[in-house]
Amino acid sequence: MRSYSAGIYGDAMADVYDELVEPMSAQTRATVDFLAGLARGGRALELGVGTGRVALPLAARGIAVHGIDASVKMVDRLRRKAGATPVTTSVGDFGDVAVSGMFDLVYVVFNTFYGLSTQDAQVECFRRVAARLRPGGAFVVEAFVPNHARFDGKGPVTANGADSGRLEVARHDPVRQQVFARQVLHTGDGMRMLPVHMRYVWPAELDLMARVAGLRPTGRYGGWCGEPFMAASSDHVSVYSKPFAGDE
């Protein structure tokens, strides 16, 4: 993994990403409904925007969306898909939150926050997000709940159909909460190797990062439809709000 850098994963799968996430269409609709309610017709910023799975339908709701992604190929694909849909984009490390202006909503979905591979980078991302949120604005993080069994031992094998599937082989460092993995993707066009380097975060640690940045935990759900978050939940949608002046 020494050659890994931001953007490599996205560049490696940009041309097949939409096909891979197409089965998530129902979840995407729920995601957009949830986020549109928080944006309240204002400005939204997506960290790790990819090819626009969430950003494009959110913009179609009348939300002014800006997206950041480290993958040039992902952003190029988004721009080609956008057509007349007004989504602005930046290429760069989303953890830097290198954009101007203030936002009513900042969000990062589909475990993308874990792509910041150190605790320092994750804490700094929270701090920079807080600086870009208007008072009353929200930061939303969707991620899996850490489960060591997911990475220890044999990697998962998933099949998307007769002609496609995915094998993941991972090296897990539980002390640093880091995972170094290789995803072997098989499609009708052949095989490709996708590098992954992530640092997972426990929900309680995520809450602490928010508090350090001056944000308040205001909701945690088991999914985008507002399902209760429980001990058995495998994923979470966490909401953090920026207080108004005088409410800190």
PDB file of C-alpha atoms in Angstrom:
ATOM      1  CA  MET A   1       0.000   0.000   0.000  1.00  0.00           C
ATOM      2  CA  ARG A   2       2.984   2.364  -0.037  1.00  0.00           C
ATOM      3  CA  SER A   3       1.940   3.668  -3.456  1.00  0.00           C
ATOM      4  CA  TYR A   4      -1.593   4.477  -2.301  1.00  0.00           C
ATOM      5  CA  SER A   5      -2.700   8.108  -2.523  1.00  0.00           C
ATOM      6  CA  ALA A   6      -5.960  10.008  -2.616  1.00  0.00           C
ATOM      7  CA  GLY A   7      -7.780   9.514  -5.898  1.00  0.00           C
ATOM      8  CA  ILE A   8      -6.300   6.145  -6.854  1.00  0.00           C
ATOM      9  CA  TYR A   9      -9.392   4.170  -5.823  1.00  0.00           C
ATOM     10  CA  GLY A  10     -11.743   6.525  -7.663  1.00  0.00           C
ATOM     11  CA  ASP A  11      -9.666   6.643 -10.812  1.00  0.00           C
ATOM     12  CA  ALA A  12      -9.462   2.848 -10.889  1.00  0.00           C
ATOM     13  CA  MET A  13     -13.233   2.342 -10.864  1.00  0.00           C
ATOM     14  CA  ALA A  14     -14.729   5.538 -12.282  1.00  0.00           C
ATOM     15  CA  ASP A  15     -15.853   3.859 -15.494  1.00  0.00           C
ATOM     16  CA  VAL A  16     -17.789   1.091 -13.691  1.00  0.00           C
ATOM     17  CA  TYR A  17     -18.843   2.869 -10.497  1.00  0.00           C
ATOM     18  CA  ASP A  18     -22.346   3.788 -11.660  1.00  0.00           C
ATOM     19  CA  GLU A  19     -22.987   0.188 -12.652  1.00  0.00           C
ATOM     20  CA  LEU A  20     -21.831  -1.041  -9.241  1.00  0.00           C
ATOM     21  CA  VAL A  21     -24.061   1.313  -7.255  1.00  0.00           C
ATOM     22  CA  GLU A  22     -27.133   1.044  -9.499  1.00  0.00           C
ATOM     23  CA  PRO A  23     -28.735  -1.560  -7.163  1.00  0.00           C
ATOM     24  CA  MET A  24     -28.667   1.154  -4.451  1.00  0.00           C
ATOM     25  CA  SER A  25     -31.265   3.297  -6.254  1.00  0.00           C
ATOM     26  CA  ALA A  26     -33.895   2.937  -3.502  1.00  0.00           C
ATOM     27  CA  GLN A  27     -31.336   3.843  -0.838  1.00  0.00           C
ATOM     28  CA  THR A  28     -30.209   6.809  -2.922  1.00  0.00           C
ATOM     29  CA  ARG A  29     -33.766   8.167  -3.041  1.00  0.00           C
ATOM     30  CA  ALA A  30     -34.030   7.882   0.748  1.00  0.00           C
ATOM     31  CA  THR A  31     -30.630   9.557   1.122  1.00  0.00           C
ATOM     32  CA  VAL A  32     -31.671  12.498  -1.035  1.00  0.00           C
ATOM     33  CA  ASP A  33     -34.981  12.872   0.837  1.00  0.00           C
ATOM     34  CA  PHE A  34     -33.130  12.961   4.163  1.00  0.00           C
ATOM     35  CA  LEU A  35     -30.491  15.448   3.027  1.00  0.00           C
ATOM     36  CA  ALA A  36     -32.944  17.741   1.222  1.00  0.00           C
ATOM     37  CA  GLY A  37     -34.871  18.144   4.469  1.00  0.00           C
ATOM     38  CA  LEU A  38     -31.722  19.304   6.269  1.00  0.00           C
ATOM     39  CA  ALA A  39     -30.553  21.595   3.452  1.00  0.00           C
ATOM     40  CA  ARG A  40     -33.832  23.538   3.545  1.00  0.00           C
ATOM     41  CA  GLY A  41     -33.335  24.843   0.008  1.00  0.00           C
ATOM     42  CA  GLY A  42     -29.896  26.279   0.815  1.00  0.00           C
ATOM     43  CA  ARG A  43     -26.322  25.335  -0.086  1.00  0.00           C
ATOM     44  CA  ALA A  44     -24.891  21.826   0.336  1.00  0.00           C
ATOM     45  CA  LEU A  45     -21.351  20.467   0.128  1.00  0.00           C
ATOM     46  CA  GLU A  46     -20.595  16.802  -0.551  1.00  0.00           C
ATOM     47  CA  LEU A  47     -17.235  15.422   0.544  1.00  0.00           C
ATOM     48  CA  GLY A  48     -16.132  12.653  -1.822  1.00  0.00           C
ATOM     49  CA  VAL A  49     -18.787  13.410  -4.436  1.00  0.00           C
ATOM     50  CA  GLY A  50     -17.727  10.650  -6.853  1.00  0.00           C
ATOM     51  CA  THR A  51     -19.832  10.510 -10.007  1.00  0.00           C
ATOM     52  CA  GLY A  52     -22.732  12.363  -8.395  1.00  0.00           C
ATOM     53  CA  ARG A  53     -24.940   9.482  -7.225  1.00  0.00           C
ATOM     54  CA  VAL A  54     -26.326  11.720  -4.458  1.00  0.00           C
ATOM     55  CA  ALA A  55     -25.281  15.208  -5.591  1.00  0.00           C
ATOM     56  CA  LEU A  56     -27.144  15.177  -8.915  1.00  0.00           C
ATOM     57  CA  PRO A  57     -30.609  14.209  -7.618  1.00  0.00           C
ATOM     58  CA  LEU A  58     -30.120  16.544  -4.655  1.00  0.00           C
ATOM     59  CA  ALA A  59     -29.349  19.425  -7.021  1.00  0.00           C
ATOM     60  CA  ALA A  60     -32.446  18.490  -9.012  1.00  0.00           C
ATOM     61  CA  ARG A  61     -34.431  19.279  -5.844  1.00  0.00           C
ATOM     62  CA  GLY A  62     -33.284  22.891  -6.049  1.00  0.00           C
ATOM     63  CA  ILE A  63     -30.341  22.581  -3.647  1.00  0.00           C
ATOM     64  CA  ALA A  64     -27.139  24.394  -4.674  1.00  0.00           C
ATOM     65  CA  VAL A  65     -24.636  21.535  -4.450  1.00  0.00           C
ATOM     66  CA  HIS A  66     -20.848  21.702  -4.542  1.00  0.00           C
ATOM     67  CA  GLY A  67     -18.832  18.478  -4.588  1.00  0.00           C
ATOM     68  CA  ILE A  68     -15.191  17.688  -3.809  1.00  0.00           C
ATOM     69  CA  ASP A  69     -13.386  14.552  -4.930  1.00  0.00           C
ATOM     70  CA  ALA A  70      -9.754  13.507  -5.275  1.00  0.00           C
ATOM     71  CA  SER A  71     -10.415  11.501  -8.440  1.00  0.00           C
ATOM     72  CA  VAL A  72     -10.189  13.478 -11.665  1.00  0.00           C
ATOM     73  CA  LYS A  73     -11.890  10.641 -13.545  1.00  0.00           C
ATOM     74  CA  MET A  74     -14.812  10.540 -11.116  1.00  0.00           C
ATOM     75  CA  VAL A  75     -15.324  14.294 -11.369  1.00  0.00           C
ATOM     76  CA  ASP A  76     -15.063  14.218 -15.170  1.00  0.00           C
ATOM     77  CA  ARG A  77     -17.756  11.541 -15.266  1.00  0.00           C
ATOM     78  CA  LEU A  78     -19.988  13.600 -12.968  1.00  0.00           C
ATOM     79  CA  ARG A  79     -19.584  16.648 -15.195  1.00  0.00           C
ATOM     80  CA  ARG A  80     -20.548  14.649 -18.286  1.00  0.00           C
ATOM     81  CA  LYS A  81     -23.634  13.264 -16.533  1.00  0.00           C
ATOM     82  CA  ALA A  82     -24.731  16.584 -15.054  1.00  0.00           C
ATOM     83  CA  GLY A  83     -25.903  18.213 -18.268  1.00  0.00           C
ATOM     84  CA  ALA A  84     -28.015  21.179 -17.206  1.00  0.00           C
ATOM     85  CA  THR A  85     -28.070  20.094 -13.552  1.00  0.00           C
ATOM     86  CA  PRO A  86     -26.139  22.794 -11.641  1.00  0.00           C
ATOM     87  CA  VAL A  87     -23.520  20.932  -9.576  1.00  0.00           C
ATOM     88  CA  THR A  88     -20.183  22.687  -9.104  1.00  0.00           C
ATOM     89  CA  THR A  89     -17.095  20.618  -8.396  1.00  0.00           C
ATOM     90  CA  SER A  90     -13.548  20.800  -7.071  1.00  0.00           C
ATOM     91  CA  VAL A  91     -10.753  18.259  -7.444  1.00  0.00           C
ATOM     92  CA  GLY A  92      -8.742  17.681  -4.282  1.00  0.00           C
ATOM     93  CA  ASP A  93      -8.543  15.995  -0.899  1.00  0.00           C
ATOM     94  CA  PHE A  94     -12.018  16.355   0.597  1.00  0.00           C
ATOM     95  CA  GLY A  95     -10.535  16.445   4.092  1.00  0.00           C
ATOM     96  CA  ASP A  96      -9.090  19.880   3.321  1.00  0.00           C
ATOM     97  CA  VAL A  97     -12.629  21.238   2.665  1.00  0.00           C
ATOM     98  CA  ALA A  98     -10.921  23.734   0.344  1.00  0.00           C
ATOM     99  CA  VAL A  99     -13.986  25.676  -0.796  1.00  0.00           C
ATOM    100  CA  SER A 100     -15.214  29.206  -0.298  1.00  0.00           C
ATOM    101  CA  GLY A 101     -18.484  30.388   1.169  1.00  0.00           C
ATOM    102  CA  MET A 102     -20.780  28.990   3.818  1.00  0.00           C
ATOM    103  CA  PHE A 103     -23.115  26.003   3.659  1.00  0.00           C
ATOM    104  CA  ASP A 104     -26.351  24.893   5.273  1.00  0.00           C
ATOM    105  CA  LEU A 105     -25.401  21.244   4.895  1.00  0.00           C
ATOM    106  CA  VAL A 106     -22.171  19.286   4.551  1.00  0.00           C
ATOM    107  CA  TYR A 107     -22.386  15.535   4.074  1.00  0.00           C
ATOM    108  CA  VAL A 108     -20.180  12.511   3.454  1.00  0.00           C
ATOM    109  CA  VAL A 109     -21.812   9.171   2.596  1.00  0.00           C
ATOM    110  CA  PHE A 110     -21.089   5.506   1.948  1.00  0.00           C
ATOM    111  CA  ASN A 111     -18.137   5.135   4.375  1.00  0.00           C
ATOM    112  CA  THR A 112     -16.159   7.789   2.496  1.00  0.00           C
ATOM    113  CA  PHE A 113     -15.160   9.564   5.714  1.00  0.00           C
ATOM    114  CA  TYR A 114     -13.023   6.516   6.539  1.00  0.00           C
ATOM    115  CA  GLY A 115     -10.867   7.361   3.528  1.00  0.00           C
ATOM    116  CA  LEU A 116      -9.144   9.889   5.791  1.00  0.00           C
ATOM    117  CA  SER A 117      -6.636   7.376   7.085  1.00  0.00           C
ATOM    118  CA  THR A 118      -5.454   8.999  10.330  1.00  0.00           C
ATOM    119  CA  GLN A 119      -7.238  10.342  13.381  1.00  0.00           C
ATOM    120  CA  ASP A 120      -5.533  13.707  12.929  1.00  0.00           C
ATOM    121  CA  ALA A 121      -6.908  14.016   9.383  1.00  0.00           C
ATOM    122  CA  GLN A 122     -10.399  13.089  10.560  1.00  0.00           C
ATOM    123  CA  VAL A 123     -10.367  15.584  13.435  1.00  0.00           C
ATOM    124  CA  GLU A 124      -9.075  18.299  11.108  1.00  0.00           C
ATOM    125  CA  CYS A 125     -11.840  17.525   8.611  1.00  0.00           C
ATOM    126  CA  PHE A 126     -14.455  18.060  11.326  1.00  0.00           C
ATOM    127  CA  ARG A 127     -12.825  21.358  12.271  1.00  0.00           C
ATOM    128  CA  ARG A 128     -12.789  22.570   8.670  1.00  0.00           C
ATOM    129  CA  VAL A 129     -16.395  21.479   8.108  1.00  0.00           C
ATOM    130  CA  ALA A 130     -17.477  23.416  11.205  1.00  0.00           C
ATOM    131  CA  ALA A 131     -15.792  26.528   9.796  1.00  0.00           C
ATOM    132  CA  ARG A 132     -17.847  26.205   6.588  1.00  0.00           C
ATOM    133  CA  LEU A 133     -21.233  25.601   8.238  1.00  0.00           C
ATOM    134  CA  ARG A 134     -23.694  28.393   8.871  1.00  0.00           C
ATOM    135  CA  PRO A 135     -25.119  28.504  12.404  1.00  0.00           C
ATOM    136  CA  GLY A 136     -27.873  25.903  12.533  1.00  0.00           C
ATOM    137  CA  GLY A 137     -26.276  24.004   9.659  1.00  0.00           C
ATOM    138  CA  ALA A 138     -25.708  20.239   9.744  1.00  0.00           C
ATOM    139  CA  PHE A 139     -22.869  17.813   9.042  1.00  0.00           C
ATOM    140  CA  VAL A 140     -24.063  14.304   8.136  1.00  0.00           C
ATOM    141  CA  VAL A 141     -21.845  11.211   8.155  1.00  0.00           C
ATOM    142  CA  GLU A 142     -22.951   7.798   6.849  1.00  0.00           C
ATOM    143  CA  ALA A 143     -20.651   4.908   7.737  1.00  0.00           C
ATOM    144  CA  PHE A 144     -20.546   1.303   8.814  1.00  0.00           C
ATOM    145  CA  VAL A 145     -20.290   0.403  12.477  1.00  0.00           C
ATOM    146  CA  PRO A 146     -16.851  -1.184  13.010  1.00  0.00           C
ATOM    147  CA  ASN A 147     -16.914  -4.966  13.194  1.00  0.00           C
ATOM    148  CA  HIS A 148     -13.562  -6.736  13.428  1.00  0.00           C
ATOM    149  CA  ALA A 149     -15.030  -9.890  11.917  1.00  0.00           C
ATOM    150  CA  ARG A 150     -15.444  -7.958   8.675  1.00  0.00           C
ATOM    151  CA  PHE A 151     -11.670  -7.707   8.265  1.00  0.00           C
ATOM    152  CA  ASP A 152     -10.128 -10.528  10.256  1.00  0.00           C
ATOM    153  CA  GLY A 153      -9.752 -13.918   8.613  1.00  0.00           C
ATOM    154  CA  LYS A 154     -11.209 -14.408   5.179  1.00  0.00           C
ATOM    155  CA  GLY A 155     -12.329 -11.412   3.152  1.00  0.00           C
ATOM    156  CA  PRO A 156     -15.921 -11.201   1.905  1.00  0.00           C
ATOM    157  CA  VAL A 157     -16.949 -12.421  -1.505  1.00  0.00           C
ATOM    158  CA  THR A 158     -20.003 -10.854  -3.140  1.00  0.00           C
ATOM    159  CA  ALA A 159     -21.661 -11.724  -6.429  1.00  0.00           C
ATOM    160  CA  ASN A 160     -23.635  -9.137  -8.402  1.00  0.00           C
ATOM    161  CA  GLY A 161     -24.798 -11.537 -11.070  1.00  0.00           C
ATOM    162  CA  ALA A 162     -23.617 -14.332 -13.316  1.00  0.00           C
ATOM    163  CA  ASP A 163     -20.858 -12.230 -14.829  1.00  0.00           C
ATOM    164  CA  SER A 164     -19.688 -10.046 -11.954  1.00  0.00           C
ATOM    165  CA  GLY A 165     -18.437 -10.300  -8.395  1.00  0.00           C
ATOM    166  CA  ARG A 166     -16.020  -8.894  -5.872  1.00  0.00           C
ATOM    167  CA  LEU A 167     -13.383 -10.422  -3.599  1.00  0.00           C
ATOM    168  CA  GLU A 168     -11.857  -8.399  -0.783  1.00  0.00           C
ATOM    169  CA  VAL A 169      -8.631  -9.345   0.989  1.00  0.00           C
ATOM    170  CA  ALA A 170      -7.708  -7.143   3.938  1.00  0.00           C
ATOM    171  CA  ARG A 171      -4.920  -6.573   6.439  1.00  0.00           C
ATOM    172  CA  HIS A 172      -6.331  -5.189   9.661  1.00  0.00           C
ATOM    173  CA  ASP A 173      -4.455  -3.080  12.232  1.00  0.00           C
ATOM    174  CA  PRO A 174      -6.872  -2.923  15.203  1.00  0.00           C
ATOM    175  CA  VAL A 175      -4.528  -0.731  17.261  1.00  0.00           C
ATOM    176  CA  ARG A 176      -4.612   2.112  14.720  1.00  0.00           C
ATOM    177  CA  GLN A 177      -8.121   1.174  13.502  1.00  0.00           C
ATOM    178  CA  GLN A 178      -6.760   0.943   9.977  1.00  0.00           C
ATOM    179  CA  VAL A 179      -7.514  -1.441   7.145  1.00  0.00           C
ATOM    180  CA  PHE A 180      -5.300  -2.055   4.107  1.00  0.00           C
ATOM    181  CA  ALA A 181      -7.234  -3.984   1.499  1.00  0.00           C
ATOM    182  CA  ARG A 182      -7.293  -5.114  -2.088  1.00  0.00           C
ATOM    183  CA  GLN A 183     -10.638  -5.475  -3.817  1.00  0.00           C
ATOM    184  CA  VAL A 184     -10.537  -7.763  -6.829  1.00  0.00           C
ATOM    185  CA  LEU A 185     -13.421  -6.790  -9.082  1.00  0.00           C
ATOM    186  CA  HIS A 186     -14.626  -9.121 -11.794  1.00  0.00           C
ATOM    187  CA  THR A 187     -16.918  -7.697 -14.468  1.00  0.00           C
ATOM    188  CA  GLY A 188     -17.822  -8.556 -18.013  1.00  0.00           C
ATOM    189  CA  ASP A 189     -14.836  -6.464 -19.097  1.00  0.00           C
ATOM    190  CA  GLY A 190     -12.359  -8.516 -17.070  1.00  0.00           C
ATOM    191  CA  MET A 191     -10.545  -8.197 -13.754  1.00  0.00           C
ATOM    192  CA  ARG A 192      -9.226  -5.132 -11.986  1.00  0.00           C
ATOM    193  CA  MET A 193      -7.473  -4.529  -8.671  1.00  0.00           C
ATOM    194  CA  LEU A 194      -8.716  -1.731  -6.404  1.00  0.00           C
ATOM    195  CA  PRO A 195      -6.562  -0.506  -3.496  1.00  0.00           C
ATOM    196  CA  VAL A 196      -8.253   0.561  -0.251  1.00  0.00           C
ATOM    197  CA  HIS A 197      -6.757   2.239   2.820  1.00  0.00           C
ATOM    198  CA  MET A 198      -9.139   3.373   5.532  1.00  0.00           C
ATOM    199  CA  ARG A 199      -9.373   4.247   9.213  1.00  0.00           C
ATOM    200  CA  TYR A 200     -12.697   3.255  10.715  1.00  0.00           C
ATOM    201  CA  VAL A 201     -14.202   5.192  13.606  1.00  0.00           C
ATOM    202  CA  TRP A 202     -16.492   4.084  16.414  1.00  0.00           C
ATOM    203  CA  PRO A 203     -19.658   6.214  16.719  1.00  0.00           C
ATOM    204  CA  ALA A 204     -18.613   7.502  20.157  1.00  0.00           C
ATOM    205  CA  GLU A 205     -15.261   8.632  18.745  1.00  0.00           C
ATOM    206  CA  LEU A 206     -17.071  10.391  15.913  1.00  0.00           C
ATOM    207  CA  ASP A 207     -19.196  12.246  18.472  1.00  0.00           C
ATOM    208  CA  LEU A 208     -16.060  13.371  20.298  1.00  0.00           C
ATOM    209  CA  MET A 209     -14.522  14.680  17.066  1.00  0.00           C
ATOM    210  CA  ALA A 210     -17.659  16.710  16.516  1.00  0.00           C
ATOM    211  CA  ARG A 211     -17.560  18.193  20.006  1.00  0.00           C
ATOM    212  CA  VAL A 212     -13.887  19.125  19.608  1.00  0.00           C
ATOM    213  CA  ALA A 213     -14.865  20.996  16.421  1.00  0.00           C
ATOM    214  CA  GLY A 214     -17.697  22.822  18.184  1.00  0.00           C
ATOM    215  CA  LEU A 215     -20.526  20.743  16.697  1.00  0.00           C
ATOM    216  CA  ARG A 216     -23.328  19.046  18.593  1.00  0.00           C
ATOM    217  CA  PRO A 217     -24.571  15.491  18.007  1.00  0.00           C
ATOM    218  CA  THR A 218     -28.265  15.920  17.180  1.00  0.00           C
ATOM    219  CA  GLY A 219     -29.291  12.563  15.737  1.00  0.00           C
ATOM    220  CA  ARG A 220     -28.165   9.050  14.923  1.00  0.00           C
ATOM    221  CA  TYR A 221     -30.158   6.606  12.838  1.00  0.00           C
ATOM    222  CA  GLY A 222     -29.802   3.072  11.583  1.00  0.00           C
ATOM    223  CA  GLY A 223     -30.492   4.190   8.015  1.00  0.00           C
ATOM    224  CA  TRP A 224     -31.709   6.994   5.786  1.00  0.00           C
ATOM    225  CA  CYS A 225     -35.374   6.320   6.501  1.00  0.00           C
ATOM    226  CA  GLY A 226     -34.886   7.284  10.136  1.00  0.00           C
ATOM    227  CA  GLU A 227     -34.676   3.729  11.442  1.00  0.00           C
ATOM    228  CA  PRO A 228     -33.684   3.565  15.136  1.00  0.00           C
ATOM    229  CA  PHE A 229     -29.983   3.056  15.748  1.00  0.00           C
ATOM    230  CA  MET A 230     -29.593  -0.036  17.926  1.00  0.00           C
ATOM    231  CA  ALA A 231     -26.858  -2.341  19.203  1.00  0.00           C
ATOM    232  CA  ALA A 232     -27.319  -4.623  16.206  1.00  0.00           C
ATOM    233  CA  SER A 233     -27.173  -1.835  13.609  1.00  0.00           C
ATOM    234  CA  SER A 234     -24.470  -2.418  11.010  1.00  0.00           C
ATOM    235  CA  ASP A 235     -24.515   1.144   9.682  1.00  0.00           C
ATOM    236  CA  HIS A 236     -25.320   4.577  11.012  1.00  0.00           C
ATOM    237  CA  VAL A 237     -26.331   8.005   9.759  1.00  0.00           C
ATOM    238  CA  SER A 238     -25.076  10.594  12.253  1.00  0.00           C
ATOM    239  CA  VAL A 239     -26.099  14.248  12.286  1.00  0.00           C
ATOM    240  CA  TYR A 240     -24.086  17.067  13.887  1.00  0.00           C
ATOM    241  CA  SER A 241     -25.271  20.666  14.088  1.00  0.00           C
ATOM    242  CA  LYS A 242     -23.487  23.979  14.461  1.00  0.00           C
ATOM    243  CA  PRO A 243     -25.011  25.982  17.312  1.00  0.00           C
ATOM    244  CA  PHE A 244     -26.137  29.573  16.952  1.00  0.00           C
ATOM    245  CA  ALA A 245     -24.115  32.292  18.643  1.00  0.00           C
ATOM    246  CA  GLY A 246     -24.784  32.273  22.363  1.00  0.00           C
ATOM    247  CA  ASP A 247     -25.903  28.620  22.359  1.00  0.00           C
ATOM    248  CA  GLU A 248     -22.414  27.081  22.559  1.00  0.00           C
TER     249      GLU A 248
END
